[in-house]
PDB file of C-alpha atoms in Angstrom:
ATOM      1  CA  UNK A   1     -34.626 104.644   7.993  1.00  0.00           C
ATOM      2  CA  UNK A   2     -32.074 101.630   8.492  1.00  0.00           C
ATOM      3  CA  UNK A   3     -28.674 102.675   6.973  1.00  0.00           C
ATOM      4  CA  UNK A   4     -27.191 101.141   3.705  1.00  0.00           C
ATOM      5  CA  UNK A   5     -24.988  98.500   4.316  1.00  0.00           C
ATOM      6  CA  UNK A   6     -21.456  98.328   1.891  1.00  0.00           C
ATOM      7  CA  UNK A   7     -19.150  95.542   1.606  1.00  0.00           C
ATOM      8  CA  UNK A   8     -15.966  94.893  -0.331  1.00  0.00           C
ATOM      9  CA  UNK A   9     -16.060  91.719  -2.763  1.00  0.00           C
ATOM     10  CA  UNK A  10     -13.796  90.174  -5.326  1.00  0.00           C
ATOM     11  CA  UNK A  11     -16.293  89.948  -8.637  1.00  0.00           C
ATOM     12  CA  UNK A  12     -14.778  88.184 -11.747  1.00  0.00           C
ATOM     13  CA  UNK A  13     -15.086  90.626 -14.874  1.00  0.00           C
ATOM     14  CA  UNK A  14     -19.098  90.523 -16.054  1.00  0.00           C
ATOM     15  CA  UNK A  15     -18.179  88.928 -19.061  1.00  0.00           C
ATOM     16  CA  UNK A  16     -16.475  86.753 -18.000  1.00  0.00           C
ATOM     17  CA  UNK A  17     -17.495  82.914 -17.662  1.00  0.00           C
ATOM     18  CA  UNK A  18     -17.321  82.506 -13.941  1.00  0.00           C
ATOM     19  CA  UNK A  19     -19.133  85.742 -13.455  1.00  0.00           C
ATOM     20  CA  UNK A  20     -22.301  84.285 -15.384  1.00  0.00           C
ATOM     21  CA  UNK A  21     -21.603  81.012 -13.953  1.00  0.00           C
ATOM     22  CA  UNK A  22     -22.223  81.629 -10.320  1.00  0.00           C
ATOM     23  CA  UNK A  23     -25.063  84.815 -11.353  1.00  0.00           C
ATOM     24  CA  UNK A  24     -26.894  81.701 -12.918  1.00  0.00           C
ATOM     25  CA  UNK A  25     -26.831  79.237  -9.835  1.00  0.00           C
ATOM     26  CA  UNK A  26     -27.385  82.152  -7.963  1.00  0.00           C
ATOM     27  CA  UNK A  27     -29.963  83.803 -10.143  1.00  0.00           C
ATOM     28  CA  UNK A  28     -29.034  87.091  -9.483  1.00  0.00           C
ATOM     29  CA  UNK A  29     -26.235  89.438 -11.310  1.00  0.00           C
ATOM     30  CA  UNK A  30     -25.288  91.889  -9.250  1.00  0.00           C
ATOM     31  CA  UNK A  31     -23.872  94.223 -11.670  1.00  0.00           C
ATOM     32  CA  UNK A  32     -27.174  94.353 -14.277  1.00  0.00           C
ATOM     33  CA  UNK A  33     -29.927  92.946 -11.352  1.00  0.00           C
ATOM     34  CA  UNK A  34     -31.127  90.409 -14.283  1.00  0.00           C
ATOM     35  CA  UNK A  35     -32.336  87.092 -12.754  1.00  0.00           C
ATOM     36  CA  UNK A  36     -30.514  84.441 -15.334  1.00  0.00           C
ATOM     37  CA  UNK A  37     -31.944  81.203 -15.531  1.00  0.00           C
ATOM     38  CA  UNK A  38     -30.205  78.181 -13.467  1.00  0.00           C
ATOM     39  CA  UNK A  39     -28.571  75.650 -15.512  1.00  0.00           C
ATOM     40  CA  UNK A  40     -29.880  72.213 -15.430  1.00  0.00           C
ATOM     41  CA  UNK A  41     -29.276  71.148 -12.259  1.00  0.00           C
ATOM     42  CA  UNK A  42     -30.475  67.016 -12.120  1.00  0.00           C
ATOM     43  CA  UNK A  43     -33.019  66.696  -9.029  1.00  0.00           C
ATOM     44  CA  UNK A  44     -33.224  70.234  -8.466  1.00  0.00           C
ATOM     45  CA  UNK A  45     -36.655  71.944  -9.592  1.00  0.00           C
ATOM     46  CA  UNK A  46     -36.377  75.208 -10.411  1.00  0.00           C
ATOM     47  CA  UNK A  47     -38.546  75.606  -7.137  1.00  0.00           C
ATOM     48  CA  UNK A  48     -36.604  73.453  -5.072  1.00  0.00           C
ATOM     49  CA  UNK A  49     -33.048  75.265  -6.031  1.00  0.00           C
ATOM     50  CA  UNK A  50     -34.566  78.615  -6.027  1.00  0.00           C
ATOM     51  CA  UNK A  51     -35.002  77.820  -2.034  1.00  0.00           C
ATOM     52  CA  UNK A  52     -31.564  76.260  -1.940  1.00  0.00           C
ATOM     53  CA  UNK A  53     -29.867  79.743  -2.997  1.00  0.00           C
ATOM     54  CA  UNK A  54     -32.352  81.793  -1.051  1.00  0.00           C
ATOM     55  CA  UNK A  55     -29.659  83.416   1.084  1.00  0.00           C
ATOM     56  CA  UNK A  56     -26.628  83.805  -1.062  1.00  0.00           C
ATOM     57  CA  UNK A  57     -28.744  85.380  -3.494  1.00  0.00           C
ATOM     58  CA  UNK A  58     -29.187  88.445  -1.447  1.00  0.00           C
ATOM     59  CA  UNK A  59     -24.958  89.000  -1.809  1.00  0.00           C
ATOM     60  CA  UNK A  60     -24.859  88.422  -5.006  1.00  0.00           C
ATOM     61  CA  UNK A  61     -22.101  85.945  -6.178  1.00  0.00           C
ATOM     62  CA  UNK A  62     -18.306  87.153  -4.703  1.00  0.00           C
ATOM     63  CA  UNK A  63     -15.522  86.295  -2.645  1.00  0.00           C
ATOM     64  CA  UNK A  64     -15.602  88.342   0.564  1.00  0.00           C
ATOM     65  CA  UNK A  65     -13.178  90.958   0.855  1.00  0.00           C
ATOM     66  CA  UNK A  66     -14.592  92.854   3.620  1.00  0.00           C
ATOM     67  CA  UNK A  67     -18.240  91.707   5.181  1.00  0.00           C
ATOM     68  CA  UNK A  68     -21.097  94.105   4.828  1.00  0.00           C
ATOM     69  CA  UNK A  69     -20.848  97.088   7.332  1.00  0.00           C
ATOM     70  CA  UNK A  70     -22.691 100.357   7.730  1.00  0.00           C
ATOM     71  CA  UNK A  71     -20.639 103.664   7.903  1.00  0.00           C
ATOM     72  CA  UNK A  72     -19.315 104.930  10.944  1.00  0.00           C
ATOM     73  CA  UNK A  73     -21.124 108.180  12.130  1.00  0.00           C
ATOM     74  CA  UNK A  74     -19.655 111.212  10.098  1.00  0.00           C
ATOM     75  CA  UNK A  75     -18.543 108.846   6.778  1.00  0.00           C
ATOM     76  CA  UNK A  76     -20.084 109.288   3.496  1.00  0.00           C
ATOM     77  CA  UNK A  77     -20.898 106.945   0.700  1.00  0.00           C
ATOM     78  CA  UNK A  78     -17.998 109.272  -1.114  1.00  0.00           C
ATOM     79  CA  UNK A  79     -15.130 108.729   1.746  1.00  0.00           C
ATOM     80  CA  UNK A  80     -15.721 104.889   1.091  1.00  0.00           C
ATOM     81  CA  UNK A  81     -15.878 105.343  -2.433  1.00  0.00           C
ATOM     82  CA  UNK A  82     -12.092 107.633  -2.267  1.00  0.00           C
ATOM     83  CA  UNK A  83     -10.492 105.003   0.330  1.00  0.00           C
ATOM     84  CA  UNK A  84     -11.501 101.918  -1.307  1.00  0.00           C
ATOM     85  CA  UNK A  85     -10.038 103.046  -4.427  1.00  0.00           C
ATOM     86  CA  UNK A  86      -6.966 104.236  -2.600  1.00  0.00           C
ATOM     87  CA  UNK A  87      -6.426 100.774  -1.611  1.00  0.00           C
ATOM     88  CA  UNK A  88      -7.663  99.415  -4.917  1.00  0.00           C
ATOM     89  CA  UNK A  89      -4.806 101.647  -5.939  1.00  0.00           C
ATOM     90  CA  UNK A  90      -2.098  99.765  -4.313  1.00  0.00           C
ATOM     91  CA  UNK A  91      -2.675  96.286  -5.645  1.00  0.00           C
ATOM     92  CA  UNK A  92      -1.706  94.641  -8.956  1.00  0.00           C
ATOM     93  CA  UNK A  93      -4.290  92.860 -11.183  1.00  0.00           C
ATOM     94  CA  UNK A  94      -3.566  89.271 -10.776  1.00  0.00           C
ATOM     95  CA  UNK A  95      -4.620  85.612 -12.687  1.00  0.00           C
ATOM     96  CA  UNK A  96      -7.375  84.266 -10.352  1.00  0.00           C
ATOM     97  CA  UNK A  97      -5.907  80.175  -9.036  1.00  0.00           C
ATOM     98  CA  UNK A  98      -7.932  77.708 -10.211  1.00  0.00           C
ATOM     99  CA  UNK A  99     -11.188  76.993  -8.625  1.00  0.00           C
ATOM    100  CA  UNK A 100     -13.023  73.488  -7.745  1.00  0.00           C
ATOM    101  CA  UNK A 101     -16.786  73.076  -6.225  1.00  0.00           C
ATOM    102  CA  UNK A 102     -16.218  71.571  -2.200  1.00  0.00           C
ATOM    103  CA  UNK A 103     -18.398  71.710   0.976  1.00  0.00           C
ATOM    104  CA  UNK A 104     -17.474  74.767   3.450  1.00  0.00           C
ATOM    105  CA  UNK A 105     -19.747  73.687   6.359  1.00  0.00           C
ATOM    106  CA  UNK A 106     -23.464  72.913   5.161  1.00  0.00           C
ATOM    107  CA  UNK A 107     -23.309  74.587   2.109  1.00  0.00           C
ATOM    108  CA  UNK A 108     -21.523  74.714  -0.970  1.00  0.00           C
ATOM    109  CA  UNK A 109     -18.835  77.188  -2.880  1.00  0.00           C
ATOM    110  CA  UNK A 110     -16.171  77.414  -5.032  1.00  0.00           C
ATOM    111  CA  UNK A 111     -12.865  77.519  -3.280  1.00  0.00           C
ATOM    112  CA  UNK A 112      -8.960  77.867  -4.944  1.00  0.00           C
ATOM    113  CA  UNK A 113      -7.196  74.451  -5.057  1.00  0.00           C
ATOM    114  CA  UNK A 114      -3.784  75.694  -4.478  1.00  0.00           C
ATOM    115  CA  UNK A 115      -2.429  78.691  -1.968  1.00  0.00           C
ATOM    116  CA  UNK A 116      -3.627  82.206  -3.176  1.00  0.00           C
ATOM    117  CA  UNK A 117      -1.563  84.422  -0.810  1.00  0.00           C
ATOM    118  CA  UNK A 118      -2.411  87.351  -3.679  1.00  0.00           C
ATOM    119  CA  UNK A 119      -6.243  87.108  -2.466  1.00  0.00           C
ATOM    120  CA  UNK A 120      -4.984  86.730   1.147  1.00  0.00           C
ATOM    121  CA  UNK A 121      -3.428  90.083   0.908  1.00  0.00           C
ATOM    122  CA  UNK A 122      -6.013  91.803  -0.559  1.00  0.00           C
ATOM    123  CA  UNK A 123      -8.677  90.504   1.655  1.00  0.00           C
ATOM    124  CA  UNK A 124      -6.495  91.704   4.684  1.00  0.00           C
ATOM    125  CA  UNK A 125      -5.857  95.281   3.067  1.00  0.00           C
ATOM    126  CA  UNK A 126      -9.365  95.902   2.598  1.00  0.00           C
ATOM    127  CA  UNK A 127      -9.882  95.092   6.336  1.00  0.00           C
ATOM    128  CA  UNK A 128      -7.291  96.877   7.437  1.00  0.00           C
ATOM    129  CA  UNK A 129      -7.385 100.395   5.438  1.00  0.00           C
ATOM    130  CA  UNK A 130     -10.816 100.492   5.457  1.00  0.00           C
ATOM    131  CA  UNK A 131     -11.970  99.903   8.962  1.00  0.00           C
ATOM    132  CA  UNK A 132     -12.037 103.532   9.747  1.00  0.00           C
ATOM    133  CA  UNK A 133     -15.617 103.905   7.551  1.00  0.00           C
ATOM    134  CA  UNK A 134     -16.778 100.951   9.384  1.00  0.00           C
ATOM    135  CA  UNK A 135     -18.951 101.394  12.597  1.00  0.00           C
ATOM    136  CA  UNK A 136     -19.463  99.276  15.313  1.00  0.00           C
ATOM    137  CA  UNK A 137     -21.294  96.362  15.267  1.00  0.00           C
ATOM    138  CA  UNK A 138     -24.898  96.687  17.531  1.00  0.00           C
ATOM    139  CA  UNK A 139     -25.468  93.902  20.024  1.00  0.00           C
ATOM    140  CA  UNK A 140     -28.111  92.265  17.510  1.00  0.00           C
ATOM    141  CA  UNK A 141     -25.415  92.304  14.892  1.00  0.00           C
ATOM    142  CA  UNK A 142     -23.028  90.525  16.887  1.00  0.00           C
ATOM    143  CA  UNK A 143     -25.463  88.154  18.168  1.00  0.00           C
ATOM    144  CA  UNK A 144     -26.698  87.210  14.636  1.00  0.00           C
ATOM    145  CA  UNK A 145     -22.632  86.602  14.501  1.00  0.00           C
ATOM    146  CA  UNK A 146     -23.844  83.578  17.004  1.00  0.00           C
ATOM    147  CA  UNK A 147     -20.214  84.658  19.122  1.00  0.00           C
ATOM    148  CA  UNK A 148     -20.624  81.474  21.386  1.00  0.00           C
ATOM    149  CA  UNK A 149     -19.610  78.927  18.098  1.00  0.00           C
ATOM    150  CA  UNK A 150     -16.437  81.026  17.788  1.00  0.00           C
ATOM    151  CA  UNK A 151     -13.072  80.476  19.334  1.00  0.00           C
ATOM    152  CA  UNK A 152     -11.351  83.140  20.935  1.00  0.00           C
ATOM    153  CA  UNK A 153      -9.350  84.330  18.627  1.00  0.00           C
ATOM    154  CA  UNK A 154     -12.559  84.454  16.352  1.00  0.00           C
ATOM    155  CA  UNK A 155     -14.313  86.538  18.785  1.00  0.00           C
ATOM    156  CA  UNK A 156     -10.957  88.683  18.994  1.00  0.00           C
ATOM    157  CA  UNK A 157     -11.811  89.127  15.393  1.00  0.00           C
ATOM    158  CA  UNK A 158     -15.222  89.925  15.343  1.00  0.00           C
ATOM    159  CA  UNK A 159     -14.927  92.286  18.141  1.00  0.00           C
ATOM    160  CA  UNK A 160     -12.364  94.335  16.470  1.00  0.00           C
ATOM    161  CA  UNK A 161     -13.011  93.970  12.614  1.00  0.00           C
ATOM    162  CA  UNK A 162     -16.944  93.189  13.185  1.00  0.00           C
ATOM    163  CA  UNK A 163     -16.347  89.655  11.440  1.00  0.00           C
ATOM    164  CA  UNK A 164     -15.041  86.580  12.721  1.00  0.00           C
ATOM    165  CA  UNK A 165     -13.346  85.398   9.632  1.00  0.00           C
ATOM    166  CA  UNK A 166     -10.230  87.694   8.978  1.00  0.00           C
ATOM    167  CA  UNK A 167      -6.427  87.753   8.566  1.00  0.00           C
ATOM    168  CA  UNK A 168      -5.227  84.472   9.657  1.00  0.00           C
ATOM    169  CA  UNK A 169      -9.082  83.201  10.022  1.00  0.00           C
ATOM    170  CA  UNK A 170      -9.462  84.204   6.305  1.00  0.00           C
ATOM    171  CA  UNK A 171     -10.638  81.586   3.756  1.00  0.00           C
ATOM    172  CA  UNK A 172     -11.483  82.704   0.519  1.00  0.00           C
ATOM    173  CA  UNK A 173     -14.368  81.343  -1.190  1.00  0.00           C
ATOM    174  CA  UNK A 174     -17.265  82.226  -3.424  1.00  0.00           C
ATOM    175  CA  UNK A 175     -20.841  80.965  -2.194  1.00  0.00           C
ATOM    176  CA  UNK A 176     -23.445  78.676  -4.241  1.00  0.00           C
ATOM    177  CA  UNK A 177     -26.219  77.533  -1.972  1.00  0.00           C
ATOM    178  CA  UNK A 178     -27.548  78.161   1.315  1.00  0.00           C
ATOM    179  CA  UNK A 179     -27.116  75.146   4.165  1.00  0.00           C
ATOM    180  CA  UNK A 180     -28.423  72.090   2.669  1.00  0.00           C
ATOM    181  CA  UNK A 181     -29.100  68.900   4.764  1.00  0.00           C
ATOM    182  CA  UNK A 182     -26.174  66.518   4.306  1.00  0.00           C
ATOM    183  CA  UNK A 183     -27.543  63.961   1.725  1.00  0.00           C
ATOM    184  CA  UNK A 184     -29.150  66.946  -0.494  1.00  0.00           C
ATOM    185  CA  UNK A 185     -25.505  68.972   0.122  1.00  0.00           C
ATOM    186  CA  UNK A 186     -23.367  65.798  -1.747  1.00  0.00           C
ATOM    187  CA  UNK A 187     -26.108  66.097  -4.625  1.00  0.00           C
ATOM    188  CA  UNK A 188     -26.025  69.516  -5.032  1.00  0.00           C
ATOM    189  CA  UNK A 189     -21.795  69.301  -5.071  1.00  0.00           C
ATOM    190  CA  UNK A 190     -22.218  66.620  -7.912  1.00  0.00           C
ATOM    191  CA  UNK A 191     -24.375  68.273  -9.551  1.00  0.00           C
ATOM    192  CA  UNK A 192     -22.843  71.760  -9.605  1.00  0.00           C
ATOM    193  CA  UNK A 193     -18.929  70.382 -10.222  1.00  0.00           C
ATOM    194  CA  UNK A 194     -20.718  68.449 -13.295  1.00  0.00           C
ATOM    195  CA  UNK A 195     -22.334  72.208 -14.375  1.00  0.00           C
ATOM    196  CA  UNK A 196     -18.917  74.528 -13.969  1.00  0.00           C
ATOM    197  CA  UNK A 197     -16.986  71.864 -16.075  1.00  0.00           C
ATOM    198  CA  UNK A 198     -19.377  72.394 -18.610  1.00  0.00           C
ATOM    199  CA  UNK A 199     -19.958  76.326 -18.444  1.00  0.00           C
ATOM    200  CA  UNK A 200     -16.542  77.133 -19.566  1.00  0.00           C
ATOM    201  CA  UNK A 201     -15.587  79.094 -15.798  1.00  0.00           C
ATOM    202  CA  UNK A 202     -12.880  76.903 -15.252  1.00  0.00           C
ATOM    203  CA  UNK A 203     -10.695  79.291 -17.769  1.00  0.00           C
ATOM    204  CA  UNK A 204      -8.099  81.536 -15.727  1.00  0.00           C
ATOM    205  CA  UNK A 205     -10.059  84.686 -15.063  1.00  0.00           C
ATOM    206  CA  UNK A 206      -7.969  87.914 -15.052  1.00  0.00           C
ATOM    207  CA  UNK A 207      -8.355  90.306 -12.003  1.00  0.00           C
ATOM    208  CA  UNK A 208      -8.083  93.877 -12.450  1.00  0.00           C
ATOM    209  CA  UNK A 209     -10.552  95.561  -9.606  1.00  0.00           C
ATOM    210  CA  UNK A 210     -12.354  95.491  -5.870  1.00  0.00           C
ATOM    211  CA  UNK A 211     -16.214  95.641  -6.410  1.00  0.00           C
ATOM    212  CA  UNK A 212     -18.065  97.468  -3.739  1.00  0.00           C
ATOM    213  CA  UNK A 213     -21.575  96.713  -3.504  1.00  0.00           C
ATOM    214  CA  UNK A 214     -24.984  98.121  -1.664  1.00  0.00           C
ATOM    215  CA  UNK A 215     -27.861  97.057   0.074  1.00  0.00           C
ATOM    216  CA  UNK A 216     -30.269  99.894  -0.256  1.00  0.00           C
ATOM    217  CA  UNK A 217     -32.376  98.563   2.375  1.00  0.00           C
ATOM    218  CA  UNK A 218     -32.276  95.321   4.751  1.00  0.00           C
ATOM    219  CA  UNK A 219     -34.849  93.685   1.770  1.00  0.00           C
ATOM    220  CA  UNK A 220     -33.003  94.479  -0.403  1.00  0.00           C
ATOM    221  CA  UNK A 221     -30.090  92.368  -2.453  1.00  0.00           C
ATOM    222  CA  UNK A 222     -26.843  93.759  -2.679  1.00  0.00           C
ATOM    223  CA  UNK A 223     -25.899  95.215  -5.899  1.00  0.00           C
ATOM    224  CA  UNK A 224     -22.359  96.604  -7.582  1.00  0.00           C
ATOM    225  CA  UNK A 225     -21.818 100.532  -6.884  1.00  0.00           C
ATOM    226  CA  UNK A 226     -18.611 100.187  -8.622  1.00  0.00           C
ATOM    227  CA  UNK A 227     -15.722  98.883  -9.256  1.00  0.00           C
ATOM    228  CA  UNK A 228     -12.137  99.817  -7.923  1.00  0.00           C
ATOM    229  CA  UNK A 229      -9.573  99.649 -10.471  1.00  0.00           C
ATOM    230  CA  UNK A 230      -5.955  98.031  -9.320  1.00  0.00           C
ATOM    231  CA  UNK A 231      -3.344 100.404 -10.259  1.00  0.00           C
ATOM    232  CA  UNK A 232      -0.064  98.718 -10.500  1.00  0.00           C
ATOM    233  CA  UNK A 233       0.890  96.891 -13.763  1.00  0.00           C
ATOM    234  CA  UNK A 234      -0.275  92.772 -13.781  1.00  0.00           C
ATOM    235  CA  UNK A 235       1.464  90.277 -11.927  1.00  0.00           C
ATOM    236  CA  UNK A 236       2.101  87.280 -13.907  1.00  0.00           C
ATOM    237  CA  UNK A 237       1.435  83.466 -13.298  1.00  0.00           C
ATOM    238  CA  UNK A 238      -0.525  82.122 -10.456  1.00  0.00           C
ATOM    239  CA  UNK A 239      -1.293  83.053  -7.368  1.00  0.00           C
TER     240      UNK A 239
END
């Protein structure tokens, strides 16, 4: 049986706006495993979009943290569990920056519009304290990496931290479709900037925890274990 693989995410508060905005375009919550409906997306079929978030919908919507891994030989789902809320334990909860809709590449996310050196240093503490439960990437995992679009100090990366995109490489964002074709990617952006403005998710989002989610099996989506609580006192204004 193929080991569970864990990753560490950023996941806006359930309730919270943004949370059932991007569970909706996704449609998939990770915390409940309810398939919401999409919002009215114009020239998107419910078909046609359900293709266009095919892959994201396996994570779940989040910000990256630290990619999915498996546990190095000897590690427990417990250890991971006791040192990601050990380094949960050493953050502050914080006011998430505000967010707008771009392209990243062929597909489209939400991304801050200012500096958010808060998320850069908790992305780079969960990669950090936590690589001991990691284990080693295979040689199909770091092909499916595809190592010979990265630069050097990318493959550095990936070699060492089993992703690419870390530290100084590190670009927070939170994923809405798959990779779209360029003339369907502009439509989708329109369309989707048009459907956060009117969801209500552009209101500051508070902060308080690391999710760490599961995949069970490689068919299945990745869901919420549980959530890491901060545990130093909130840190006011933006990031």
């Amino acid at each position: 049986m193929t080991a569970p693989r864990y990753a560490l995410y950023l996941a806006p508060p359930a309730e919270s706006a943004l949370w059932r905005f991007g569970s909706c375009v996704l449609g998939y919550d990770a915390q409940t495993g309810a398939e919401p409906a999409c919002p009215d997306l114009p020239g998107f079929d419910a078909e046609a979009w359900h293709v266009a978030t095919a892959e994201p919908r396996r994570y779940g919507f989040h910000g990256t943290l630290k990619a999915p891994f498996r546990l190095a030989e000897g590690k427990t789902e417990q250890d991971l569990v006791d040192a990601a809320a050990a380094c949960a334990a050493g953050h502050h909860p914080f006011e998430m920056p505000p967010l707008e809709v771009r392209a990243i590449g062929p597909f489209v996310a939400l991304v801050p519009v200012v500096a958010a050196p808060k998320l850069d240093h908790l992305a780079a503490s969960c990669v950090l304290e936590l690589e001991g439960m990691r284990a080693q990437l295979s040689p199909a995992d770091m092909a499916r990496r595809k190592p010979d679009r990265l630069s050097a100090r990318q493959m550095g990366y990936l070699e060492t931290y089993g992703y690419p995109y870390v530290l100084d490489e590190f670009r927070f964002h939170m994923t809405l479709t798959g990779p779209l074709a360029e003339g369907e990617r502009s439509h989708a952006m329109n369309a989707l900037a048009d459907a956060y403005r009117a969801s209500g998710a552009e209101v500051p989002v508070n902060i308080g925890d690391i999710a760490l989610y599961v995949q069970d099996t490689p068919a299945a989506r990745f869901r919420i274990l549980t959530r890491l609580p901060f545990g130093g006192e909130p840190c006011g204004g933006l990031l």
